[in-house]
CSV table of C-alpha atoms in Angstrom, one decimal:
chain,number,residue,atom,x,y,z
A,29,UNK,CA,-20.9,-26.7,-2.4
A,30,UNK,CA,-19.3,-24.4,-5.0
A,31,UNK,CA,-18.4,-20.8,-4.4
A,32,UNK,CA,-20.6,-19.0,-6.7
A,33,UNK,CA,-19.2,-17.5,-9.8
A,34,UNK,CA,-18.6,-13.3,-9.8
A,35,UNK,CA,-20.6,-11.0,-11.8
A,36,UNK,CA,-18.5,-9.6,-14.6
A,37,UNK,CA,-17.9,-5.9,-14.4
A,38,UNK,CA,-17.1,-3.6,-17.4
A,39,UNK,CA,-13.7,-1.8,-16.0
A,40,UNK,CA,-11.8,0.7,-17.5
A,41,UNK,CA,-8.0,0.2,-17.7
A,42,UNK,CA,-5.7,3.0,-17.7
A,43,UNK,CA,-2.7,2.4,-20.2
A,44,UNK,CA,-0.2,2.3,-17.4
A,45,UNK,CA,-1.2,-0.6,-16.2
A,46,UNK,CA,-1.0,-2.3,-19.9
A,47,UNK,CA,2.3,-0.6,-20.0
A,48,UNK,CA,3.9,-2.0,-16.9
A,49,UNK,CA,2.4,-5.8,-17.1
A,50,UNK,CA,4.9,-8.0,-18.1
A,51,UNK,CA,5.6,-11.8,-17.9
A,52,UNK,CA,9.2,-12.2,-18.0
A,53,UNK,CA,10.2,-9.3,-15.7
A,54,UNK,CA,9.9,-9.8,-11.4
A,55,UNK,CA,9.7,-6.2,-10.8
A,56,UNK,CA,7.3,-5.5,-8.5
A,57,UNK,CA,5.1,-3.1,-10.9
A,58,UNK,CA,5.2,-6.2,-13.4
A,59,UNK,CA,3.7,-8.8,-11.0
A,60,UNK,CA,1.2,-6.6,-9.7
A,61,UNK,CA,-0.5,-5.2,-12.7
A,62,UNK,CA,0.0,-8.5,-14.7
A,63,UNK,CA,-2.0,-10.3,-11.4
A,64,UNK,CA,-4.5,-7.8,-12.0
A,65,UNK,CA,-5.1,-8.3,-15.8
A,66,UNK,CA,-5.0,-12.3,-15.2
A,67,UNK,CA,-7.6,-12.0,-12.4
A,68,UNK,CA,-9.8,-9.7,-15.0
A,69,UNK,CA,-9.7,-12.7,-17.6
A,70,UNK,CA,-10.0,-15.0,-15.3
A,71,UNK,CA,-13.1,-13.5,-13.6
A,72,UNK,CA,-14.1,-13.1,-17.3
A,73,UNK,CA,-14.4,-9.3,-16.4
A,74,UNK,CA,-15.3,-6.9,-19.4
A,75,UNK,CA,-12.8,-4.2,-20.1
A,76,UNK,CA,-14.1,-0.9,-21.9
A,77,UNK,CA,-12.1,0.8,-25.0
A,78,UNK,CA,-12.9,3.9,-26.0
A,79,UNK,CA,-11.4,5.7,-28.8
A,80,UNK,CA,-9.1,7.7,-26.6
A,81,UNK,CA,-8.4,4.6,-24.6
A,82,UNK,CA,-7.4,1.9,-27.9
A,83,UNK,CA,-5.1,4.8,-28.9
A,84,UNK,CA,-2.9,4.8,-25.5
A,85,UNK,CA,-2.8,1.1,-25.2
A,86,UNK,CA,-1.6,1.3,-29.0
A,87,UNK,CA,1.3,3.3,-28.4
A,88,UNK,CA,2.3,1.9,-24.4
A,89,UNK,CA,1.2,-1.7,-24.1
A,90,UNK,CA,3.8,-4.0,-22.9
A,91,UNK,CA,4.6,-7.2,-25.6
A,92,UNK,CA,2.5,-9.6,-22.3
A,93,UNK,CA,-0.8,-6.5,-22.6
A,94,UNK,CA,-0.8,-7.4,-26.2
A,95,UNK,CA,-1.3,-10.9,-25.8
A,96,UNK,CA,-3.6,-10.1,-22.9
A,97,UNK,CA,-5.6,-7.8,-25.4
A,98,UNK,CA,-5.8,-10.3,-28.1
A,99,UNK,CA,-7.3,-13.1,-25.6
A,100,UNK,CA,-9.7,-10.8,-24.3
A,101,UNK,CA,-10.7,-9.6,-27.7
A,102,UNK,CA,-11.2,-13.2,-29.1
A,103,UNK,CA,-13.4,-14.4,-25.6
A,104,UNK,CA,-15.7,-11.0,-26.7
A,105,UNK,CA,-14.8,-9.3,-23.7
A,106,UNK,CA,-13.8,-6.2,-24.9
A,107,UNK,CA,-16.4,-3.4,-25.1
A,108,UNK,CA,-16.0,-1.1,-27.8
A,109,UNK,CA,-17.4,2.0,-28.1
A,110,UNK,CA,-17.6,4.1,-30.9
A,111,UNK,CA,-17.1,7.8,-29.5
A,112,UNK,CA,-16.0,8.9,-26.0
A,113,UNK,CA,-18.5,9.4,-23.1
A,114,UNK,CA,-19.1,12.8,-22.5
A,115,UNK,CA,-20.5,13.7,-19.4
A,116,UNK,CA,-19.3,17.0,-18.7
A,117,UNK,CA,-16.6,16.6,-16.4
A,118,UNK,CA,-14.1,18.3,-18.5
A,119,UNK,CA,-15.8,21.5,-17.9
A,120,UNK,CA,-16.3,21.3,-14.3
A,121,UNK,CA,-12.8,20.8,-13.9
A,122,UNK,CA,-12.3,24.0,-15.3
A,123,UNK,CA,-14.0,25.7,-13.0
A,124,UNK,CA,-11.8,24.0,-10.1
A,125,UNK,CA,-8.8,26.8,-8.3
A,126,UNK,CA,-6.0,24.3,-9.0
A,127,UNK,CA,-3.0,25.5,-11.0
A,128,UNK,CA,-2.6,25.1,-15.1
A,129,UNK,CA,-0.5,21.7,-14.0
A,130,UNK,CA,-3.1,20.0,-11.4
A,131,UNK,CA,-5.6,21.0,-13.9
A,132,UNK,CA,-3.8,19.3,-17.1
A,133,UNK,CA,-3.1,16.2,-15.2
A,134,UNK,CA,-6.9,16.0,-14.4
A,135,UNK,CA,-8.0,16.8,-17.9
A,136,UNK,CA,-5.7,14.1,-19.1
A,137,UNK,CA,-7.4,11.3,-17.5
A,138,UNK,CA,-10.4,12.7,-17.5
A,139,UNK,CA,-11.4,10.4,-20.3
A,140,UNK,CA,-10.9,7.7,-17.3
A,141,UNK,CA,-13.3,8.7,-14.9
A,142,UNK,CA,-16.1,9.7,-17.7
A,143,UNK,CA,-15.6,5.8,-19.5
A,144,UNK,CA,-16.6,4.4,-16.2
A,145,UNK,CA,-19.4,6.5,-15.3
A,146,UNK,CA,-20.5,5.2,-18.5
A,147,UNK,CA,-19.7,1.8,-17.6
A,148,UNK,CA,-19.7,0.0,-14.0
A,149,UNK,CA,-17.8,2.6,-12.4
A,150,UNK,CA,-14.4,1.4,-11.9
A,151,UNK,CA,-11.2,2.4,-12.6
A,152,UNK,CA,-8.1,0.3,-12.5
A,153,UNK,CA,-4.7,2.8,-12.6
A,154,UNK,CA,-1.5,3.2,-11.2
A,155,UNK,CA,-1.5,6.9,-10.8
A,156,UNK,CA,-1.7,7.8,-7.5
A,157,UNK,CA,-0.9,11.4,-8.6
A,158,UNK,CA,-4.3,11.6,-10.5
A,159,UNK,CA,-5.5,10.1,-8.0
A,160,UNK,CA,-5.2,12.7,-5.5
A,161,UNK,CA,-6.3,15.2,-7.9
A,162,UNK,CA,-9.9,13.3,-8.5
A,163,UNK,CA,-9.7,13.0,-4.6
A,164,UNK,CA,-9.6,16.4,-3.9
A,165,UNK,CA,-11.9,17.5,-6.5
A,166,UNK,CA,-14.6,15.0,-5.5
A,167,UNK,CA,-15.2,17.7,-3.0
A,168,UNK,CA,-16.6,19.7,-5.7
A,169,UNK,CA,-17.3,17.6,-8.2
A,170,UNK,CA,-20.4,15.1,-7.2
A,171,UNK,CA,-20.5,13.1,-10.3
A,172,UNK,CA,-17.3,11.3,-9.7
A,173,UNK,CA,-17.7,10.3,-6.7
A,174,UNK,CA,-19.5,6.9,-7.6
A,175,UNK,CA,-16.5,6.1,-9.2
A,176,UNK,CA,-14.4,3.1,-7.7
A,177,UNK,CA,-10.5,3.6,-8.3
A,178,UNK,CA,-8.2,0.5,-7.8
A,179,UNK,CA,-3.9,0.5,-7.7
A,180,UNK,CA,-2.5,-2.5,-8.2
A,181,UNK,CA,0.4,-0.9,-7.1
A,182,UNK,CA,-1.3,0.1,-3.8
A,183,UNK,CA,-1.1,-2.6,-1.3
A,184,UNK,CA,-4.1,-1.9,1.0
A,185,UNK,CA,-6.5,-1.6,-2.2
A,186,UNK,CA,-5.6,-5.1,-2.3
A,187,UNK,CA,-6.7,-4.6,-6.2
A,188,UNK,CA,-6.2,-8.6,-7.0
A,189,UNK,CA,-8.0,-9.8,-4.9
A,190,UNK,CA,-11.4,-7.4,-4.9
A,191,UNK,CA,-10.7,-8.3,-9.0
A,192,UNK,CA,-11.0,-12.3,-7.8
A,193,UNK,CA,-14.4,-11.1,-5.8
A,194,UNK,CA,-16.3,-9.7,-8.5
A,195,UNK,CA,-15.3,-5.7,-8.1
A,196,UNK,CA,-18.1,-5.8,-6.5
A,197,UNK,CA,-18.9,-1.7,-5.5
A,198,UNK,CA,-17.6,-1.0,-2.0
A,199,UNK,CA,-17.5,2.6,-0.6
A,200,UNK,CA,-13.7,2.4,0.5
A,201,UNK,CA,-12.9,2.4,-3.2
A,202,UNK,CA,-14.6,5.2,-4.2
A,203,UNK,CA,-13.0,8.4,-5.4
A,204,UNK,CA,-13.4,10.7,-2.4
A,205,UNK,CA,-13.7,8.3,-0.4
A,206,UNK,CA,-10.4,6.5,-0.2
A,207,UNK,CA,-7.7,8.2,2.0
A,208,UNK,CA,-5.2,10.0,0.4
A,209,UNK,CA,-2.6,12.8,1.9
A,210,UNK,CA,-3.7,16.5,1.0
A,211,UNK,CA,-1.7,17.1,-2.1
A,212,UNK,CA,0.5,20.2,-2.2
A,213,UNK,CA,-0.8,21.4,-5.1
A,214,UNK,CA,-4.3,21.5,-5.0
């Protein structure tokens, strides 16, 4: 009997991931996040691009992203949308006590967390250092915390293979949820 076939997800891909894929290169952060994208096509996974999110994989995707981008593009699994989701979140994060640089290097990625609350509620990024931020204000900030954030970098998210599975929602992977070390600057 066949295994049956994964539910595509719409997942939002942070442009260092894009930027690090590579097929030529063995370094670990190559392998890793260019297992991830080939486990999104293969899965025929959806990715979402947003305005904000076309322009960074414009000016950081790798030469193997590009191709990536193209096959994804021509297979009509690409979801564009035509202005960014606002939800809000920018604002509550201003209301946080973090310092001016927590606070810009939530507000950067901001755009991240309120795609995929507009889509299926996943996140695929290396940045560990955001991360830890959105951890931390999860506390606070309810509306993030349905949000599922996977490292491909990060060996116990085990990002390739839940990509294989279907990203299917598990409460581990949720922002808040998802141990991380009290950051010093938070």
């Amino acid at each position: 009997m066949r295994a049956a076939t994964p539910r595509p997800r719409q997942l939002v891909i942070d442009a260092d991931v894009l930027q690090s894929a590579s097929a030529r290169s063995g370094d670990a952060k190559a392998v890793a996040c260019r297992e991830a994208l080939e486990a999104i096509r293969q899965v025929r996974h959806f990715v979402v691009q947003t305005p904000l999110l076309e322009e960074e994989w414009d000016n950081h995707a790798s030469e193997y992203s590009l191709d990536w981008l193209v096959q994804m593009e021509s297979r009509r699994r690409v979801v564009h949308t035509v202005e960014e989701p606002r939800t809000g979140l920018d604002g509550a994060l201003r209301k946080l006590p973090v310092t001016p640089e927590v606070l810009a290097i939530m507000l950067k990625d901001c755009h991240l967390l309120e795609a995929a609350l507009a889509a299926d509620h996943v996140v695929i990024s290396k940045d560990e250092k955001a991360y830890a931020h959105f951890y931390h204000a999860s506390a606070s900030i309810s509306q993030i915390r349905p949000v599922m954030w996977a490292s491909p970098m990060r060996v116990a998210d085990e990002c390739t293979g839940w990509l294989l599975a279907g990203a299917k929602p598990e409460t581990k992977r949720r922002v808040g949820k998802r141990p991380h070390r009290k950051h010093p600057d938070f």
